Coordinates of N, CA, C and O and ligand atoms in Angstrom, one line a residue:
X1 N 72.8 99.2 117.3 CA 74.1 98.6 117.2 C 74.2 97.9 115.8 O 73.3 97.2 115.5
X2 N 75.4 98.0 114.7 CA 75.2 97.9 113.6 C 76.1 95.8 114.0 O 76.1 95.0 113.0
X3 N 76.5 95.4 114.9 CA 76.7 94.0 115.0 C 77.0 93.5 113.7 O 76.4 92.5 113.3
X4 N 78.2 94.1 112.9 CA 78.6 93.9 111.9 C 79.1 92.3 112.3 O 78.6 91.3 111.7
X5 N 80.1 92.3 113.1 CA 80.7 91.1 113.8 C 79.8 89.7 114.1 O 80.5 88.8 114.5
X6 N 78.9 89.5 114.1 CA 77.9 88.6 114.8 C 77.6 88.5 113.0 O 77.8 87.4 112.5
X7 N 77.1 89.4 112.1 CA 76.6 89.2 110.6 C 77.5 88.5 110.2 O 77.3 87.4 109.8
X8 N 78.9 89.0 110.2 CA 79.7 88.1 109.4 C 79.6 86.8 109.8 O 79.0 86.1 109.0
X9 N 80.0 86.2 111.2 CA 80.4 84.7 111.8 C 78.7 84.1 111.6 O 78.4 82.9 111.3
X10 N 77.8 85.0 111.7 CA 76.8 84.3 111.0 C 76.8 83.9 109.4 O 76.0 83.0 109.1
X11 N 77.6 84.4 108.6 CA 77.9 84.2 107.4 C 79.1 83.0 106.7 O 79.3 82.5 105.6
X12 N 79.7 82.9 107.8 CA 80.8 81.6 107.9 C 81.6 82.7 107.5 O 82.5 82.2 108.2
X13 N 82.2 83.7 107.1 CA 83.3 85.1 107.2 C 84.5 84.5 107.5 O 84.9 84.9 108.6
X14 N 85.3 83.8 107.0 CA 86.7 83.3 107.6 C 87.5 84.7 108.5 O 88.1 85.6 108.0
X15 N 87.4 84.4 109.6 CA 87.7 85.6 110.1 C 89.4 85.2 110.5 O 89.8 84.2 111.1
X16 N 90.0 85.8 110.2 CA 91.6 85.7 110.4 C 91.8 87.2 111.1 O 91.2 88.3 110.9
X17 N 93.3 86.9 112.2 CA 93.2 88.4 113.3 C 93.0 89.8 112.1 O 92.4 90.9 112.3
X18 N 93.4 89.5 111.3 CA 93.6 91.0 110.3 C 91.7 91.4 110.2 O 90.9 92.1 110.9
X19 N 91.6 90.8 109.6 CA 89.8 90.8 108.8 C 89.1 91.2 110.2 O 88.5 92.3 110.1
X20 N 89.0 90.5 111.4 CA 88.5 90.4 113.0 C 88.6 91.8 113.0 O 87.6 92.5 112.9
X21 N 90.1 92.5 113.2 CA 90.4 94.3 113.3 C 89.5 95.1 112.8 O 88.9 95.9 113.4
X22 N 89.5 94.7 111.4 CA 88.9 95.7 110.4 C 87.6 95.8 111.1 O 87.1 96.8 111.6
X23 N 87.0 94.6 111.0 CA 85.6 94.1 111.8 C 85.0 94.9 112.9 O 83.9 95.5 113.0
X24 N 86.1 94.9 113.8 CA 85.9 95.6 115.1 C 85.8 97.2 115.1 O 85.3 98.1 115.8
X25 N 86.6 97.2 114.1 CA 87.0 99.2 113.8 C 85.5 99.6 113.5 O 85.0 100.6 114.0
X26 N 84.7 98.5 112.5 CA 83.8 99.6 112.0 C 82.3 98.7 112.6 O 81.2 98.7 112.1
X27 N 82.8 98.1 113.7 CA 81.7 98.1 114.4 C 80.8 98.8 115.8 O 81.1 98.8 117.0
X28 N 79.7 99.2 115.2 CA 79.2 100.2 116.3 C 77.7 101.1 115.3 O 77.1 100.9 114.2
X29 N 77.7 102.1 116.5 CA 76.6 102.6 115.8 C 77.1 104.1 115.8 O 77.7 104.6 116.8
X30 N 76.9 105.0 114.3 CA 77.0 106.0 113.3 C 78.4 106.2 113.0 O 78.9 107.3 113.0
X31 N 79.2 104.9 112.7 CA 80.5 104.7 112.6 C 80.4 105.0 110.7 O 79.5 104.5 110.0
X32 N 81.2 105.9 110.2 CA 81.5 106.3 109.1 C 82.7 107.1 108.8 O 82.9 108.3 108.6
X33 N 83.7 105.6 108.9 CA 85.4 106.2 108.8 C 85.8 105.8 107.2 O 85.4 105.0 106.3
X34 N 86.7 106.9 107.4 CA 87.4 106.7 105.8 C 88.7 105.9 105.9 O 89.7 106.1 106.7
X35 N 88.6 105.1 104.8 CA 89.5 104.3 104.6 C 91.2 103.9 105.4 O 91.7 102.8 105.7
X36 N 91.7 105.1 105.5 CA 93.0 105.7 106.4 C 92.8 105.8 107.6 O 93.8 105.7 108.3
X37 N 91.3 106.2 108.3 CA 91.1 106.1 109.4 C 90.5 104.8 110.0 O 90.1 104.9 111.2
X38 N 90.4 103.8 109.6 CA 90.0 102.3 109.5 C 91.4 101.8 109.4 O 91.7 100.8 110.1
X39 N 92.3 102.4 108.7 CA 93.7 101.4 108.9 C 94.7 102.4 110.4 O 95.6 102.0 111.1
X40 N 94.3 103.1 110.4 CA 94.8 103.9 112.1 C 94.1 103.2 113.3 O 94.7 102.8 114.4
X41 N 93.2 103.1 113.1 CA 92.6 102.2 114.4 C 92.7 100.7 114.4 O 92.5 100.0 115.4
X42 N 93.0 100.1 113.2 CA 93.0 98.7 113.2 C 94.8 98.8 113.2 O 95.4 97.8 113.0
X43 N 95.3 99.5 113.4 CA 97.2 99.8 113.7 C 97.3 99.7 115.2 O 98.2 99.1 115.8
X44 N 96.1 100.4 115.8 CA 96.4 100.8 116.9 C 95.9 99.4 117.9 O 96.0 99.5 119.2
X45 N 95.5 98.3 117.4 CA 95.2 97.0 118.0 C 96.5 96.0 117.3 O 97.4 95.5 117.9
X46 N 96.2 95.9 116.0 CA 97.4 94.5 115.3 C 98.5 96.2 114.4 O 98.2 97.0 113.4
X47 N 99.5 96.1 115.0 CA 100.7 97.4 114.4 C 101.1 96.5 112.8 O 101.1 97.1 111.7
X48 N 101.2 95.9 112.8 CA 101.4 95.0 111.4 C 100.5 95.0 110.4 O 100.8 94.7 109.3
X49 N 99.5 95.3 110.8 CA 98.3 95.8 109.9 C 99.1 96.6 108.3 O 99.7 97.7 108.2
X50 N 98.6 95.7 107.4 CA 99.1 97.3 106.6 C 98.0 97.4 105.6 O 97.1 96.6 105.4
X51 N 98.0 99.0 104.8 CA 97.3 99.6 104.0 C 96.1 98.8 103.4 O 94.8 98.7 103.5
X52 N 97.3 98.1 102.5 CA 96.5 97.1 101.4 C 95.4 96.1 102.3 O 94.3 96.0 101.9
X53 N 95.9 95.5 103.3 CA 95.1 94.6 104.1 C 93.5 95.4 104.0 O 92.4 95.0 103.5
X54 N 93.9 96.6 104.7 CA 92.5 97.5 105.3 C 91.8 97.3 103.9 O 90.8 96.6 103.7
X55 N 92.4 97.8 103.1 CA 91.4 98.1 101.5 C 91.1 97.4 101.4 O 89.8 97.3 101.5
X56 N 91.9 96.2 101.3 CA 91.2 94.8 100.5 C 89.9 94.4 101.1 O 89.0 94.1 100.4
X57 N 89.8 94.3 102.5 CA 89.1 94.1 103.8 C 87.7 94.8 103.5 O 86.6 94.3 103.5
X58 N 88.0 96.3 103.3 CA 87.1 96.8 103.3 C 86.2 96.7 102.1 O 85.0 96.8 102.2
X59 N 87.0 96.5 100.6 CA 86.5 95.8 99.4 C 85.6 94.9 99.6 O 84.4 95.2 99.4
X60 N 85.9 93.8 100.1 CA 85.5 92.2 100.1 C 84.2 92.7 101.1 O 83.2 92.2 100.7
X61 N 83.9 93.5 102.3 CA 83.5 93.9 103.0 C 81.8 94.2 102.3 O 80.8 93.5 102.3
X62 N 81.9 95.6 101.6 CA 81.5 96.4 100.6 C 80.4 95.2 99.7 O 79.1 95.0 99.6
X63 N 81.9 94.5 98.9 CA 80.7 93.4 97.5 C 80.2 92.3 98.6 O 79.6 91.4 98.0
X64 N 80.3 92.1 100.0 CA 79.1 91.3 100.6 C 77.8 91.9 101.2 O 76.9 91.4 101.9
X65 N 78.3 93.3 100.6 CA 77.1 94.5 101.3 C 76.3 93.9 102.8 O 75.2 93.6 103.2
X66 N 78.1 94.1 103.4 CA 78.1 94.5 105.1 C 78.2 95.5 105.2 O 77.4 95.9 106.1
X67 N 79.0 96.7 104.5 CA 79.3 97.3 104.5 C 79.4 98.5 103.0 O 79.9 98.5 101.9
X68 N 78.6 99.7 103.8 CA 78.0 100.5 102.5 C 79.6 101.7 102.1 O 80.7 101.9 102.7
X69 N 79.2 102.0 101.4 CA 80.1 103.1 100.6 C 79.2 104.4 100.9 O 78.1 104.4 100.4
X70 N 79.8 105.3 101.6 CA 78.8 107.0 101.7 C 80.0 107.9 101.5 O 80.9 108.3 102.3
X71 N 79.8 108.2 99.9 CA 79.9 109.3 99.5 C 79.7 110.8 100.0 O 78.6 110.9 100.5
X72 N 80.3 111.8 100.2 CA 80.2 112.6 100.7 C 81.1 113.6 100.0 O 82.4 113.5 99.8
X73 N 80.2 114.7 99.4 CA 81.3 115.6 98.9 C 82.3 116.4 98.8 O 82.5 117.4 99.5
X74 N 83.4 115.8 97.6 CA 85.0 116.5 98.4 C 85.3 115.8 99.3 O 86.6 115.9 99.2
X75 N 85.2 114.8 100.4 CA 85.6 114.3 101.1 C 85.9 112.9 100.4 O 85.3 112.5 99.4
X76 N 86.7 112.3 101.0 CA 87.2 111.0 101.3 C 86.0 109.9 101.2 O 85.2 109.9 102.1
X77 N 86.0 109.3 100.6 CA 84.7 107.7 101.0 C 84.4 107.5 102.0 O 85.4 108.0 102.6
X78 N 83.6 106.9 103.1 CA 83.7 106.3 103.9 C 83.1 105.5 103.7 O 82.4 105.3 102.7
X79 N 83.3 104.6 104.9 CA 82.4 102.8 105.6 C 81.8 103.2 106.1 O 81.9 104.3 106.7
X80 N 80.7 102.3 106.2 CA 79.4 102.7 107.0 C 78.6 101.2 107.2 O 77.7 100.8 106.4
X81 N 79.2 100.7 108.7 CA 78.5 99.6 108.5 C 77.2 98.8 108.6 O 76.8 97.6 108.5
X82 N 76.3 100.3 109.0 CA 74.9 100.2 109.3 C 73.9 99.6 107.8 O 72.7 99.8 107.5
X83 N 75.0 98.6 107.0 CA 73.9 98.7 105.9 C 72.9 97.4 105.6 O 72.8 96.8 104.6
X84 N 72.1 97.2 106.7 CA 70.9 96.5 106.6 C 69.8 97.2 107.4 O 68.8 96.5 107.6
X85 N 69.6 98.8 107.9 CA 68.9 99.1 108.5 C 69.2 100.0 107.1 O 70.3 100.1 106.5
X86 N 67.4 100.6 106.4 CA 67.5 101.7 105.8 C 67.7 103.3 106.0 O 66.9 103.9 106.6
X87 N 68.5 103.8 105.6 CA 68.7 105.3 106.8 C 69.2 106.0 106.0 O 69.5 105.5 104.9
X88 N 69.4 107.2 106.1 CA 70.2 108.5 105.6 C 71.0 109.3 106.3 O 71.2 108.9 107.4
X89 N 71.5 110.2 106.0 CA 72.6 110.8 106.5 C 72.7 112.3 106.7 O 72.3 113.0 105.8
X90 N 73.2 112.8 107.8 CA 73.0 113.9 108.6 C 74.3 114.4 108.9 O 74.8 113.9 109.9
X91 N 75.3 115.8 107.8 CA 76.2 115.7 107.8 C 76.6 117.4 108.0 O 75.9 118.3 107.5
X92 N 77.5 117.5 108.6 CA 78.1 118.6 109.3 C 78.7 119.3 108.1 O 79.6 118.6 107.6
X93 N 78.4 120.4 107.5 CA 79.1 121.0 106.7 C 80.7 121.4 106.8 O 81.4 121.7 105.8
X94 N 80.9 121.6 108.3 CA 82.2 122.7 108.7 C 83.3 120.6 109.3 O 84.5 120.6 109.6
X95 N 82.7 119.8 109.3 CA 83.6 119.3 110.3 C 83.6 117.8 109.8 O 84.5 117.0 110.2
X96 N 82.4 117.6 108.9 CA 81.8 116.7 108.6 C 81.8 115.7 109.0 O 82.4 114.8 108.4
X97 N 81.3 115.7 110.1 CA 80.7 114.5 111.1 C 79.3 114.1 110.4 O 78.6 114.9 109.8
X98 N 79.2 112.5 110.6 CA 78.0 112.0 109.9 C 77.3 110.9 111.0 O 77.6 109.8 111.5
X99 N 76.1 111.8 111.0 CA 74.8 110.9 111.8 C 74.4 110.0 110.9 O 74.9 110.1 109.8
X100 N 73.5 108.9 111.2 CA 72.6 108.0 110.8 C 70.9 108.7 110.9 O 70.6 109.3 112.0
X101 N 70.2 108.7 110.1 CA 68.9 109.4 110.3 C 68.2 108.7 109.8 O 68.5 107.8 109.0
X102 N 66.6 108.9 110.4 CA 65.3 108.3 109.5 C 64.4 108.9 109.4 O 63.3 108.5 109.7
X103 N 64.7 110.1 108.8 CA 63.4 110.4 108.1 C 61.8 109.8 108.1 O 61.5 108.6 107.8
X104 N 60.9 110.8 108.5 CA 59.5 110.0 108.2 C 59.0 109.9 106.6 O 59.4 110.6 105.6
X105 N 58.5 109.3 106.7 CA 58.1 108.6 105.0 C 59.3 108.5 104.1 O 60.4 109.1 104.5
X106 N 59.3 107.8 102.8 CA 59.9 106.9 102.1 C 60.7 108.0 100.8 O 60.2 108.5 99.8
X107 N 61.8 108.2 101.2 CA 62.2 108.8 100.0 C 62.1 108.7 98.5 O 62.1 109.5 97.5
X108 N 62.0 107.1 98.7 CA 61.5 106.7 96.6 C 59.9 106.8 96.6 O 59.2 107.0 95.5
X109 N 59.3 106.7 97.6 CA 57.7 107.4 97.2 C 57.9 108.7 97.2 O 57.4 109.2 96.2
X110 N 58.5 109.4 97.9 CA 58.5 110.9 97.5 C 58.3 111.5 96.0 O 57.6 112.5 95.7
X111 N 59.0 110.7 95.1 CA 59.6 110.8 93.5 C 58.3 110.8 92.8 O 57.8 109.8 93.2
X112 N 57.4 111.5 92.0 CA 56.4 111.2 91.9 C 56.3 110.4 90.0 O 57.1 110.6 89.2
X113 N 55.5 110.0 89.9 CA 55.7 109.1 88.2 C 56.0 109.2 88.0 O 56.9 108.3 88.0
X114 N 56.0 110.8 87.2 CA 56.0 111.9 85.8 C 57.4 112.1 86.0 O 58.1 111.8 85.0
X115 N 58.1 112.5 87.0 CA 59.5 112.8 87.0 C 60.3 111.4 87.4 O 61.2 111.6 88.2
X116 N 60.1 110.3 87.0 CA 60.9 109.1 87.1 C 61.3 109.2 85.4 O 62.2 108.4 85.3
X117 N 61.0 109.7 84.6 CA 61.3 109.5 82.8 C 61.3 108.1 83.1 O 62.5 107.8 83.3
X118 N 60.7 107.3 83.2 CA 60.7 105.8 83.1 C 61.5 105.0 83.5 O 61.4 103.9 83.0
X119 N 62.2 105.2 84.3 CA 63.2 104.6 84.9 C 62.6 104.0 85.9 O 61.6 104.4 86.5
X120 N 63.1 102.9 86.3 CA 62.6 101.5 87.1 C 63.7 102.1 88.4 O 64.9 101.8 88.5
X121 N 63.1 103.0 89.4 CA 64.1 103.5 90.3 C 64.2 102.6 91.5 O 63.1 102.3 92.0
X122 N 65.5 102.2 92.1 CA 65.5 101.3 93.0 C 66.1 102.1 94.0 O 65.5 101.4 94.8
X123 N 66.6 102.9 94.6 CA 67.0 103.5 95.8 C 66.6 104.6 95.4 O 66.2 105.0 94.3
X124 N 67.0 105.2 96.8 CA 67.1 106.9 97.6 C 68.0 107.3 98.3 O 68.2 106.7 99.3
X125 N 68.9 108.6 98.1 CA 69.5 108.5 98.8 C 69.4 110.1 99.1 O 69.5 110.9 98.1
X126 N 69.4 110.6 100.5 CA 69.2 112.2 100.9 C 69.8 112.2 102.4 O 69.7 111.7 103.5
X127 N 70.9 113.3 101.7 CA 72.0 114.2 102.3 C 71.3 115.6 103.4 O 71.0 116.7 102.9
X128 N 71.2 115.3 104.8 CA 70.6 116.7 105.1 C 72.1 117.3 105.9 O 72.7 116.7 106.9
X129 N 72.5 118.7 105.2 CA 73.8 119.2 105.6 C 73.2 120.3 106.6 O 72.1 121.0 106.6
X130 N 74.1 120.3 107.4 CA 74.2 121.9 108.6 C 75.3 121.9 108.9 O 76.3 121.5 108.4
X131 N 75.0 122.7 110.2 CA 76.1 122.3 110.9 C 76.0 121.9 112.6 O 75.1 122.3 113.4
X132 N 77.0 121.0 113.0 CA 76.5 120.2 114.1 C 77.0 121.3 115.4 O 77.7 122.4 115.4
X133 N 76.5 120.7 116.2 CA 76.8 121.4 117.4 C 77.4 122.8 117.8 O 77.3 124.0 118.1
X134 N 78.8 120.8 117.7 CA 79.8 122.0 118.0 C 80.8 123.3 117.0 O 81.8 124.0 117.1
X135 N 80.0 122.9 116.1 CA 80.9 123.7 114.5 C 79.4 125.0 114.8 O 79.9 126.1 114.9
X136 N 78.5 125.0 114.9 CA 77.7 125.9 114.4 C 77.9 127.6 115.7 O 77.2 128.6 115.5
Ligands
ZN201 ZN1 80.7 119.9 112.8
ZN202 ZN1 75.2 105.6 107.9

């Protein structure tokens, strides 16, 4: 359970009904909605909800790194509020549905010296694509 909701009010999070929605939308586990689909579900609770709110929400969200940014190519951004567990991503080529994954062993030890060119490398990040289930 990514208990986004419980991190924030643990954080003092002025939660107002708008910000609470957003909250609730992207809380759960292998929740990775895009932007428009974060403001459709937070519509479908407060109808007054608008665009700007969601963004901003999801901004403010993001720079308190509750909430990660996953990239995904050609596709739309999404939220992903799993971001205090380390994990990677397991993504459907035909439909692009996105798992949460954990890999055994450490993707930045993977990297070995010689191919760091010196770079002080701080993350990892690995895309494993198929296709899921029901697309394959
Ligand atoms: Zn699929
Ligand atoms: Zn994720």
């Amino acid at each position: 359970m990514s208990d986004l909701l419980e991190r924030l009010r643990a954080r003092g999070w002025r939660l107002t009904s708008q910000r609470r929605v957003v909250a609730e939308v992207l809380d759960g586990d292998h929740v990775h909605l895009t932007a428009d689909e974060v403001h459709a579900r937070a519509a479908d609770r407060l109808p007054e909800i608008s665009r700007a709110t969601v963004y901003n929400t999801l901004g403010e969200l993001v720079t308190l790194g509750e909430v990660l940014e996953v990239a995904t190519d050609g596709r739309a951004k999404r939220y992903d509020p799993n971001a205090h567990q380390p994990h990677q991503h397991l993504v459907c080529s035909a439909c692009g549905t996105i798992r949460d994954v954990h890999p055994t062993g450490d993707p930045l030890a993977a990297l070995p010296a010689a191919e760091r060119f010196g770079f002080a490398v701080a993350t990892a990040e690995v895309t494993y694509r198929g296709l899921c289930p029901a697309c394959a």
